[in-house]
Amino acid sequence: MRTLIAGVAVASAAALAFATPAQAAPKDPVAAVKKQLVAGKGVSFTDTTTLVREDGSEPFMKRKGKLMFGKGRIAAADMATTYDAKKPDELFKDDRTIVVGKTAYVSGDMYEKDLPGDTTWRRSKHAALSSWFAQPINPVEPATLKKLLARAERTSNGYRGTITFDQLKKVSPWFRTSIPVFMEGGTKVSWRLTVSRSGVPQRLTSSYSGEGLVGAWQDITVKQDTTFRGWGAKVSIKAPPAGEVAS
């Protein structure tokens, strides 16, 4: 009997030893992101947006960009968008946005046609039109990430949960610059975040009812898929030359 009990005890101890790493607490993503926010450093990202209807899905647009950090914050961003499906008479045109501090500079066909002289950029408080349909959540903002994780559920490699437009508007400068106007503040954004071993975001997927954004999009679900890479790389983003900017 003593031999049996001893054997069970050893087996149990071994099982716990192997189970401990899998159950270990993950790195704190908020602390991990804050650690990355060093002036002159940054991260690159890519976005894809898909519109989903009952009869199938339609690739809508892609966006590539970089974020430049200041001390403890996002200091600037540079983003270029291309649309997957375009017609000559459509409103949606490829565009680019540079954000420095609280000022956005937008360019592209729909802006340049009305610009005076040789200017190619328009100064704005908001990002280009494409940002309305791009990723509404920015997990590189510590306050936004903290809000996401407050009621999130753990997954095998990250977290998942929901957040509303109104909640994002309250906590996220990124959201306020990207989506200054929307139809329904109570719109729920379902999200799933994958983090690295060190805790920094690697991939973020989100989706919400298009009706919350555009009233006529009742039968459309807007889905975004964002990947982050190159954390800690040197990044330099500056405002366009003053002579190329119109108010």
XYZ file of N, CA and C in Angstrom:
741
model
N 0.835 -1.209 0.000
C 0.000 0.000 0.000
C 0.867 1.255 0.000
N 1.934 1.231 0.878
C 2.811 2.397 0.907
C 3.471 2.632 -0.448
N 3.829 1.541 -1.094
C 4.449 1.658 -2.415
C 3.494 2.278 -3.418
N 2.211 1.867 -3.349
C 1.189 2.395 -4.259
C 0.983 3.888 -4.029
N 0.871 4.258 -2.724
C 0.655 5.672 -2.392
C 1.829 6.530 -2.847
N 3.044 5.990 -2.606
C 4.233 6.725 -3.029
C 4.263 6.900 -4.538
N 3.867 5.859 -5.270
C 3.840 5.930 -6.729
C 2.859 6.962 -7.221
N 1.665 6.990 -6.590
C 0.644 7.980 -6.975
C 1.150 9.394 -6.707
N 1.799 9.577 -5.552
C 2.316 10.909 -5.198
C 3.346 11.384 -6.198
N 4.268 10.483 -6.583
C 5.291 10.849 -7.565
C 4.671 11.193 -8.901
N 3.689 10.369 -9.330
C 3.018 10.628 -10.606
C 2.286 11.953 -10.580
N 1.619 12.250 -9.461
C 0.884 13.517 -9.353
C 1.827 14.706 -9.406
N 2.962 14.570 -8.701
C 3.944 15.665 -8.712
C 4.489 15.899 -10.105
N 4.744 14.803 -10.827
C 5.251 14.923 -12.190
C 4.237 15.589 -13.096
N 2.965 15.209 -12.922
C 1.901 15.802 -13.747
C 1.797 17.295 -13.504
N 1.899 17.701 -12.223
C 1.829 19.121 -11.901
C 3.017 19.875 -12.478
N 4.176 19.239 -12.447
C 5.382 19.880 -12.980
C 5.246 20.146 -14.460
N 4.665 19.191 -15.191
C 4.477 19.388 -16.629
C 3.350 20.357 -16.913
N 2.336 20.427 -16.051
C 1.173 21.285 -16.291
C 1.464 22.743 -15.992
N 2.414 22.998 -15.088
C 2.660 24.369 -14.642
C 2.986 25.350 -15.765
N 3.916 25.023 -16.733
C 4.224 25.989 -17.787
C 3.010 26.364 -18.614
N 2.139 25.406 -18.927
C 0.963 25.680 -19.754
C -0.019 26.578 -19.028
N -0.025 26.511 -17.666
C -0.982 27.271 -16.890
C -0.372 28.561 -16.346
N 0.884 28.793 -16.653
C 1.556 29.979 -16.136
C 0.869 31.239 -16.633
N 0.856 32.255 -15.773
C 0.222 33.518 -16.137
C 0.953 34.155 -17.318
N 0.224 34.693 -18.300
C 0.863 35.311 -19.468
C 1.496 36.649 -19.094
N 2.403 37.111 -19.929
C 2.972 38.440 -19.736
C 1.853 39.475 -19.838
N 1.937 40.499 -19.048
C 0.920 41.552 -19.058
C 1.037 42.353 -20.354
N 0.051 42.261 -21.272
C 0.152 42.979 -22.551
C 0.246 44.491 -22.387
N -0.461 45.049 -21.411
C -0.420 46.500 -21.225
C 0.992 46.933 -20.838
N 1.602 46.213 -19.900
C 2.974 46.530 -19.505
C 3.942 46.306 -20.654
N 3.691 45.254 -21.453
C 4.571 44.950 -22.590
C 4.524 46.056 -23.634
N 3.327 46.570 -23.902
C 3.181 47.651 -24.880
C 3.812 48.936 -24.347
N 3.566 49.251 -23.095
C 4.159 50.462 -22.514
C 5.686 50.434 -22.614
N 6.249 49.272 -22.449
C 7.703 49.120 -22.525
C 8.224 49.436 -23.918
N 7.382 49.225 -24.938
C 7.785 49.466 -26.323
C 7.698 50.938 -26.725
N 6.942 51.724 -25.983
C 6.664 53.101 -26.397
C 7.836 54.026 -26.078
N 8.884 53.864 -26.867
C 10.124 54.639 -26.727
C 10.236 55.585 -27.923
N 10.538 56.826 -27.685
C 10.628 57.819 -28.754
C 11.576 57.368 -29.862
N 11.115 57.493 -31.102
C 11.921 57.120 -32.253
C 11.774 55.676 -32.676
N 11.106 54.882 -31.870
C 10.849 53.485 -32.216
C 9.428 53.363 -32.741
N 9.064 52.159 -33.208
C 7.716 51.998 -33.726
C 7.392 50.571 -34.074
N 6.332 50.403 -34.859
C 5.867 49.087 -35.289
C 5.138 49.253 -36.619
N 5.209 48.233 -37.463
C 4.492 48.234 -38.736
C 3.231 47.390 -38.610
N 2.241 47.686 -39.445
C 1.019 46.892 -39.405
C 0.396 46.792 -40.794
N -0.416 45.784 -40.978
C -1.214 45.632 -42.199
C -2.645 45.341 -41.804
N -3.577 45.940 -42.527
C -5.021 45.749 -42.318
C -5.648 45.148 -43.569
N -6.615 44.286 -43.393
C -7.488 43.912 -44.503
C -8.916 44.027 -44.008
N -9.776 44.571 -44.843
C -11.191 44.710 -44.502
C -12.022 43.914 -45.501
N -12.942 43.129 -44.975
C -13.824 42.303 -45.797
C -15.272 42.605 -45.435
N -16.129 42.719 -46.446
C -17.561 42.900 -46.231
C -18.252 41.560 -46.430
N -19.008 41.138 -45.425
C -19.649 39.821 -45.462
C -21.167 39.989 -45.569
N -21.747 39.350 -46.589
C -23.191 39.336 -46.787
C -23.684 37.890 -46.742
N -24.995 37.722 -46.795
C -25.557 36.375 -46.767
C -25.096 35.540 -47.953
N -24.863 36.187 -49.080
C -24.485 35.446 -50.281
C -22.972 35.324 -50.461
N -22.209 35.723 -49.445
C -20.759 35.570 -49.539
C -20.006 36.785 -49.030
N -18.693 36.762 -49.187
C -17.842 37.851 -48.709
C -17.160 38.561 -49.869
N -16.843 39.826 -49.649
C -16.217 40.654 -50.688
C -14.994 41.363 -50.110
N -13.792 41.071 -50.626
C -12.617 41.839 -50.195
C -12.862 43.316 -50.498
N -12.651 44.169 -49.509
C -12.992 45.574 -49.671
C -11.762 46.456 -49.812
N -10.825 46.335 -48.871
C -9.642 47.181 -48.969
C -8.496 46.620 -48.126
N -7.299 47.132 -48.418
C -6.108 46.770 -47.666
C -5.383 48.053 -47.274
N -4.751 47.991 -46.118
C -4.011 49.165 -45.651
C -2.691 48.718 -45.031
N -1.642 49.449 -45.363
C -0.334 49.212 -44.764
C 0.106 50.490 -44.064
N 0.752 50.325 -42.923
C 1.167 51.524 -42.210
C 2.239 51.286 -41.179
N 2.693 52.393 -40.609
C 3.666 52.360 -39.531
C 3.223 53.325 -38.439
N 3.536 52.960 -37.210
C 3.300 53.833 -36.072
C 4.645 54.239 -35.500
N 4.810 55.521 -35.220
C 6.018 56.014 -34.570
C 5.666 56.387 -33.141
N 6.500 55.980 -32.198
C 6.209 56.230 -30.798
C 6.898 57.483 -30.296
N 6.224 58.135 -29.354
C 6.851 59.145 -28.524
C 7.027 58.504 -27.157
N 7.356 59.260 -26.164
C 7.527 58.703 -24.828
C 6.166 58.322 -24.256
N 5.886 57.025 -24.203
C 4.647 56.529 -23.611
C 3.406 56.688 -24.459
N 3.571 56.970 -25.768
C 2.382 57.226 -26.594
C 2.695 56.978 -28.066
N 1.647 57.008 -28.881
C 1.808 57.003 -30.327
C 1.955 58.455 -30.765
N 3.073 58.789 -31.376
C 3.339 60.173 -31.760
C 2.924 60.472 -33.191
N 2.974 59.455 -34.070
C 2.659 59.686 -35.480
C 2.296 58.368 -36.153
N 1.624 58.485 -37.298
C 1.253 57.307 -38.082
C 1.294 57.663 -39.560
N 1.610 56.676 -40.383
C 1.634 56.845 -41.835
C 0.945 55.628 -42.433
N -0.182 55.845 -43.151
C -1.016 54.741 -43.623
C -1.425 54.945 -45.078
N -1.292 53.911 -45.886
C -1.697 53.963 -47.299
C -2.711 52.856 -47.553
N -3.813 53.205 -48.219
C -4.920 52.270 -48.445
C -5.175 52.058 -49.923
N -5.422 50.815 -50.295
C -5.864 50.478 -51.656
C -7.163 49.698 -51.553
N -8.080 49.992 -52.463
C -9.373 49.299 -52.485
C -9.304 48.129 -53.449
N -9.925 47.025 -53.045
C -9.896 45.819 -53.872
C -10.882 45.885 -55.028
N -12.030 46.493 -54.812
C -13.042 46.562 -55.863
C -13.385 48.030 -56.097
N -13.068 48.517 -57.278
C -13.303 49.931 -57.568
C -13.986 50.099 -58.920
N -14.826 51.121 -58.997
C -15.442 51.531 -60.255
C -15.148 53.014 -60.439
N -15.098 53.512 -61.688
C -14.744 54.915 -61.919
C -15.623 55.910 -61.180
N -16.897 55.555 -60.940
C -17.815 56.513 -60.340
C -17.971 56.304 -58.834
N -17.197 55.414 -58.250
C -17.335 55.146 -56.829
C -16.655 56.209 -55.986
N -17.173 56.369 -54.777
C -16.606 57.330 -53.837
C -15.250 56.870 -53.315
N -15.090 55.558 -53.179
C -13.893 55.020 -52.543
C -12.699 55.027 -53.491
N -11.678 55.761 -53.104
C -10.453 55.881 -53.891
C -9.256 55.611 -52.985
N -8.182 55.121 -53.580
C -6.968 54.894 -52.807
C -6.533 56.203 -52.141
N -6.049 56.109 -50.928
C -5.642 57.337 -50.230
C -4.490 57.061 -49.269
N -3.987 58.133 -48.706
C -2.902 58.029 -47.733
C -3.136 59.061 -46.635
N -2.806 58.680 -45.426
C -2.939 59.590 -44.287
C -1.647 59.598 -43.486
N -1.181 60.782 -43.146
C -0.098 60.944 -42.176
C -0.689 61.692 -40.989
N -0.545 61.112 -39.821
C -1.028 61.753 -38.597
C 0.181 62.101 -37.740
N 0.293 63.370 -37.364
C 1.361 63.821 -36.476
C 0.697 64.551 -35.315
N 0.831 63.995 -34.127
C 0.133 64.570 -32.988
C -1.377 64.477 -33.189
N -2.053 65.612 -33.156
C -3.506 65.639 -33.328
C -3.924 66.113 -34.722
N -2.946 66.261 -35.613
C -3.245 66.748 -36.964
C -3.063 65.639 -37.979
N -4.042 65.514 -38.870
C -3.971 64.525 -39.945
C -3.743 65.240 -41.272
N -3.008 64.591 -42.160
C -2.782 65.088 -43.513
C -3.234 63.991 -44.462
N -4.174 64.320 -45.351
C -4.749 63.298 -46.222
C -4.470 63.629 -47.685
N -4.279 62.579 -48.493
C -4.042 62.772 -49.922
C -4.681 61.629 -50.692
N -4.814 61.838 -52.006
C -5.459 60.845 -52.864
C -6.354 61.549 -53.857
N -6.852 60.811 -54.831
C -7.644 61.401 -55.914
C -8.807 62.252 -55.418
N -9.540 61.754 -54.432
C -10.743 62.467 -54.004
C -10.415 63.770 -53.272
N -9.160 63.947 -52.831
C -8.758 65.182 -52.158
C -8.022 66.128 -53.107
N -7.185 65.571 -53.961
C -6.299 66.391 -54.788
C -7.032 67.214 -55.844
N -8.184 66.734 -56.309
C -8.875 67.441 -57.391
C -9.337 68.840 -56.994
N -9.504 69.098 -55.705
C -9.978 70.409 -55.255
C -8.898 71.216 -54.536
N -7.670 70.719 -54.559
C -6.611 71.421 -53.850
C -6.048 72.572 -54.684
N -5.709 73.686 -54.042
C -5.171 74.835 -54.784
C -3.705 74.666 -55.152
N -3.313 75.285 -56.259
C -1.915 75.326 -56.665
C -1.266 73.964 -56.796
N -0.065 73.849 -56.265
C 0.698 72.603 -56.341
C 0.563 71.747 -55.079
N -0.409 72.064 -54.245
C -0.569 71.291 -53.011
C -1.135 69.906 -53.329
N -0.729 68.920 -52.554
C -1.198 67.542 -52.755
C -1.761 66.938 -51.478
N -1.693 67.695 -50.382
C -2.191 67.220 -49.095
C -3.213 68.205 -48.534
N -4.171 67.677 -47.815
C -5.137 68.524 -47.121
C -5.003 68.302 -45.618
N -4.893 69.392 -44.866
C -4.818 69.302 -43.411
C -6.216 69.030 -42.852
N -6.296 68.147 -41.878
C -7.597 67.739 -41.358
C -7.486 67.330 -39.888
N -8.619 67.253 -39.224
C -8.661 66.718 -37.858
C -8.877 65.208 -37.871
N -9.229 64.690 -39.055
C -9.563 63.277 -39.156
C -8.769 62.611 -40.277
N -8.595 61.297 -40.150
C -7.895 60.529 -41.168
C -8.735 60.445 -42.436
N -8.155 59.895 -43.504
C -8.851 59.776 -44.789
C -10.073 58.867 -44.669
N -10.930 58.921 -45.672
C -12.201 58.184 -45.659
C -12.003 56.696 -45.396
N -10.928 56.112 -45.900
C -10.712 54.679 -45.738
C -10.641 54.260 -44.275
N -10.223 55.170 -43.396
C -10.096 54.811 -41.981
C -11.436 54.483 -41.338
N -12.532 54.987 -41.927
C -13.861 54.633 -41.426
C -14.076 53.113 -41.475
N -13.443 52.458 -42.450
C -13.714 51.039 -42.692
C -12.538 50.145 -42.319
N -11.478 50.742 -41.795
C -10.306 49.976 -41.380
C -10.475 49.539 -39.923
N -9.417 48.984 -39.345
C -9.473 48.480 -37.976
C -9.819 49.605 -36.996
N -10.953 49.494 -36.273
C -11.344 50.560 -35.345
C -10.641 50.490 -33.995
N -9.976 49.358 -33.722
C -9.331 49.154 -32.427
C -7.816 49.256 -32.587
N -7.182 49.997 -31.698
C -5.723 50.088 -31.727
C -5.157 49.598 -30.393
N -4.667 48.339 -30.355
C -4.141 47.792 -29.107
C -2.769 48.336 -28.729
N -2.221 49.238 -29.554
C -0.944 49.870 -29.227
C -1.167 51.048 -28.281
N -2.405 51.483 -28.131
C -2.752 52.501 -27.144
C -2.946 51.809 -25.791
N -2.111 52.080 -24.797
C -2.235 51.391 -23.517
C -3.626 51.489 -22.885
N -4.241 52.667 -22.929
C -5.557 52.830 -22.311
C -6.612 51.994 -23.034
N -6.518 51.946 -24.358
C -7.459 51.134 -25.140
C -7.245 49.656 -24.846
N -5.998 49.221 -24.807
C -5.697 47.823 -24.521
C -6.173 47.444 -23.118
N -5.974 48.319 -22.161
C -6.440 48.064 -20.797
C -7.950 47.903 -20.758
N -8.668 48.747 -21.511
C -10.127 48.654 -21.576
C -10.560 47.336 -22.209
N -9.867 46.911 -23.269
C -10.194 45.646 -23.924
C -10.052 44.471 -22.962
N -8.971 44.461 -22.215
C -8.647 43.310 -21.379
C -9.421 43.269 -20.072
N -10.053 44.397 -19.716
C -10.743 44.476 -18.428
C -11.793 43.375 -18.265
N -12.499 43.047 -19.360
C -13.535 42.011 -19.290
C -13.325 40.945 -20.359
N -12.080 40.768 -20.747
C -11.778 39.821 -21.821
C -11.693 38.396 -21.292
N -11.837 37.480 -22.218
C -11.693 36.055 -21.915
C -10.347 35.581 -22.455
N -9.644 34.794 -21.662
C -8.361 34.263 -22.099
C -8.563 33.195 -23.161
N -7.680 33.170 -24.154
C -7.647 32.109 -25.148
C -6.275 31.440 -25.059
N -6.035 30.455 -25.913
C -4.772 29.725 -25.840
C -3.561 30.610 -26.129
N -3.751 31.662 -26.940
C -2.619 32.524 -27.291
C -2.947 34.011 -27.221
N -3.963 34.344 -26.420
C -4.311 35.746 -26.305
C -5.612 35.970 -25.564
N -6.461 36.824 -26.150
C -7.696 37.232 -25.483
C -8.790 37.454 -26.527
N -10.041 37.461 -26.056
C -11.159 37.819 -26.920
C -12.240 38.484 -26.085
N -13.084 39.278 -26.768
C -14.136 39.970 -26.046
C -14.941 40.857 -26.974
N -15.668 41.802 -26.398
C -16.449 42.771 -27.170
C -16.263 44.157 -26.559
N -16.446 45.171 -27.384
C -16.404 46.556 -26.934
C -17.308 47.350 -27.866
N -17.905 48.418 -27.381
C -18.826 49.192 -28.210
C -18.128 50.404 -28.833
N -18.781 50.954 -29.861
C -18.274 52.186 -30.474
C -18.148 53.300 -29.437
N -19.173 53.456 -28.593
C -19.134 54.523 -27.596
C -17.976 54.352 -26.623
N -17.700 53.107 -26.229
C -16.585 52.848 -25.326
C -15.255 53.176 -25.995
N -15.133 52.820 -27.267
C -13.915 53.137 -28.003
C -13.750 54.646 -28.167
N -14.834 55.319 -28.480
C -14.767 56.766 -28.659
C -14.283 57.454 -27.382
N -14.697 56.939 -26.244
C -14.337 57.555 -24.965
C -12.872 57.367 -24.625
N -12.313 56.208 -24.961
C -10.971 55.877 -24.493
C -9.879 56.025 -25.549
N -10.254 55.992 -26.850
C -9.251 55.858 -27.903
C -9.132 57.054 -28.842
N -8.027 57.795 -28.802
C -7.786 58.852 -29.784
C -7.758 58.299 -31.210
N -7.244 57.081 -31.382
C -7.201 56.428 -32.695
C -8.600 56.304 -33.276
N -9.536 55.847 -32.469
C -10.911 55.687 -32.935
C -11.524 57.042 -33.286
N -11.300 58.045 -32.448
C -11.894 59.363 -32.696
C -11.347 59.990 -33.973
N -10.078 59.735 -34.305
C -9.500 60.241 -35.543
C -9.978 59.446 -36.748
N -10.180 58.134 -36.553
C -10.550 57.257 -37.667
C -12.042 57.300 -37.978
N -12.872 57.275 -36.944
C -14.323 57.200 -37.143
C -14.989 58.309 -36.332
N -14.942 59.543 -36.814
C -15.522 60.660 -36.072
C -17.047 60.643 -36.055
N -17.662 59.951 -37.029
C -19.122 59.891 -37.114
C -19.544 58.451 -37.355
N -20.563 57.990 -36.615
C -21.118 56.654 -36.827
C -22.601 56.688 -36.461
N -23.328 55.657 -36.851
C -24.783 55.640 -36.677
C -25.217 55.227 -35.273
N -24.643 54.140 -34.756
C -25.084 53.576 -33.490
C -23.920 53.395 -32.517
N -23.927 54.164 -31.433
C -22.857 54.075 -30.454
C -22.816 52.760 -29.709
N -23.969 52.083 -29.644
C -24.032 50.808 -28.936
C -23.568 49.628 -29.773
N -23.116 49.876 -30.993
C -22.645 48.800 -31.867
C -21.535 48.014 -31.180
N -21.693 46.698 -31.117
C -20.698 45.846 -30.467
C -19.650 45.381 -31.481
N -18.403 45.580 -31.121
C -17.290 45.092 -31.925
C -16.739 43.839 -31.248
N -16.861 42.708 -31.904
C -16.284 41.476 -31.377
C -14.826 41.404 -31.824
N -13.937 41.068 -30.924
C -12.521 41.086 -31.261
C -11.784 39.875 -30.680
N -10.661 39.573 -31.284
C -9.780 38.506 -30.809
C -8.347 38.957 -31.019
N -7.556 38.928 -29.955
C -6.180 39.424 -29.986
C -5.206 38.300 -29.688
N -4.205 38.147 -30.567
C -3.113 37.207 -30.341
C -1.892 37.996 -29.883
N -1.249 37.543 -28.815
C -0.064 38.234 -28.314
C 1.139 37.302 -28.372
N 2.322 37.908 -28.416
C 3.560 37.136 -28.431
C 3.886 36.652 -27.022
N 4.959 35.897 -26.883
C 5.378 35.435 -25.566
C 5.719 36.589 -24.642
N 6.189 37.699 -25.242
C 6.525 38.868 -24.426
C 5.296 39.714 -24.106
N 4.154 39.404 -24.742
C 2.911 40.106 -24.434
C 2.474 41.140 -25.444
N 3.299 41.462 -26.454
C 2.911 42.500 -27.415
C 1.942 41.932 -28.455
N 1.034 42.752 -28.970
C 0.073 42.291 -29.980
C 0.751 41.799 -31.254
N 0.251 40.684 -31.774
C 0.725 40.151 -33.046
C -0.368 40.199 -34.105
N -1.590 39.877 -33.699
C -2.698 39.866 -34.650
C -3.989 40.247 -33.931
N -4.789 41.058 -34.595
C -6.078 41.476 -34.054
C -7.142 41.325 -35.132
N -8.188 40.545 -34.845
C -9.327 40.444 -35.754
C -10.542 41.041 -35.062
N -11.400 41.684 -35.834
C -12.606 42.284 -35.266
C -13.732 42.244 -36.284
N -14.952 42.367 -35.799
C -16.112 42.400 -36.699
C -17.258 43.116 -36.001
N -18.113 43.746 -36.816
C -19.295 44.413 -36.275
C -20.329 44.573 -37.384
N -21.548 44.850 -36.989
C -22.622 45.055 -37.959
C -22.408 46.369 -38.698
N -22.441 46.316 -40.025
C -22.233 47.521 -40.819
C -23.280 48.584 -40.577
N -24.442 48.189 -40.085
C -25.515 49.140 -39.814
C -25.110 50.152 -38.750
N -24.232 49.736 -37.854
C -23.765 50.657 -36.817
C -22.897 51.759 -37.376
N -22.330 51.527 -38.546
C -21.455 52.499 -39.184
C -22.194 53.284 -40.262
N -22.847 52.555 -41.158
C -23.601 53.146 -42.267
C -25.021 52.586 -42.217
N -25.995 53.459 -42.095
C -27.367 53.007 -41.905
C -27.866 52.037 -42.952
N -27.389 52.192 -44.187
C -27.878 51.342 -45.274
C -27.207 49.967 -45.302
N -26.248 49.738 -44.424
C -25.511 48.474 -44.438
C -26.096 47.471 -43.440
N -27.425 47.332 -43.433
C -28.066 46.450 -42.452
C -27.680 44.995 -42.620
N -27.426 44.563 -43.850
C -27.153 43.155 -44.113
C -25.664 42.872 -44.317
N -24.835 43.785 -43.845
C -23.388 43.630 -44.039
C -22.672 43.543 -42.690
N -21.750 42.617 -42.579
C -20.852 42.548 -41.431
C -19.479 43.006 -41.901
N -18.905 43.943 -41.172
C -17.585 44.474 -41.510
C -16.551 43.714 -40.679
N -15.583 43.100 -41.353
C -14.551 42.334 -40.669
C -13.166 42.894 -40.985
N -12.337 42.983 -39.952
C -10.969 43.457 -40.130
C -9.976 42.434 -39.576
N -8.830 42.379 -40.216
C -7.755 41.496 -39.777
C -6.451 42.297 -39.826
N -5.844 42.520 -38.676
C -4.647 43.356 -38.573
C -3.498 42.557 -37.985
N -2.333 42.662 -38.599
C -1.128 42.026 -38.061
C -0.095 43.100 -37.753
N 0.679 42.872 -36.695
C 1.721 43.794 -36.266
C 3.077 43.093 -36.366
N 4.084 43.818 -36.834
C 5.414 43.224 -36.950
C 6.475 44.319 -36.777
N 7.680 43.901 -36.454
C 8.784 44.847 -36.345
C 8.724 45.737 -35.126
N 8.249 45.203 -34.014
C 8.229 45.999 -32.786
C 9.644 46.469 -32.437
N 9.770 47.747 -32.105
C 11.047 48.293 -31.674
C 11.949 48.783 -32.785
N 11.480 48.684 -34.034
C 12.292 49.180 -35.150
C 12.341 50.713 -35.133
N 13.387 51.274 -35.737
C 13.468 52.729 -35.845
C 12.446 53.214 -36.874
N 11.658 54.196 -36.500
C 10.634 54.735 -37.393
C 10.673 56.260 -37.343
N 10.650 56.890 -38.519
C 10.617 58.344 -38.600
C 9.446 58.770 -39.484
N 8.519 59.512 -38.929
C 7.354 60.004 -39.672
C 7.254 61.507 -39.445
N 7.212 62.260 -40.531
C 7.118 63.709 -40.440
C 5.924 64.210 -41.242
N 5.449 65.372 -40.893
C 4.374 65.996 -41.654
C 4.875 66.344 -43.059
N 3.996 66.361 -44.070
C 4.409 66.749 -45.420
C 4.946 68.186 -45.410
N 5.803 68.517 -46.382
C 6.318 69.897 -46.472
C 5.185 70.910 -46.504
N 5.345 71.996 -45.802
C 4.271 72.997 -45.661
C 3.764 73.487 -47.018
N 4.654 73.610 -48.002
C 4.237 74.100 -49.315
C 3.338 73.137 -50.073
N 3.239 71.923 -49.619
C 2.404 70.924 -50.289
C 1.078 70.688 -49.589
N 0.829 71.484 -48.528
C -0.361 71.260 -47.697
C -1.336 72.420 -47.805
N -2.606 72.091 -48.024
C -3.676 73.082 -48.020
C -4.536 72.871 -46.779
N -5.069 73.950 -46.244
C -5.923 73.845 -45.067
C -7.234 73.159 -45.420
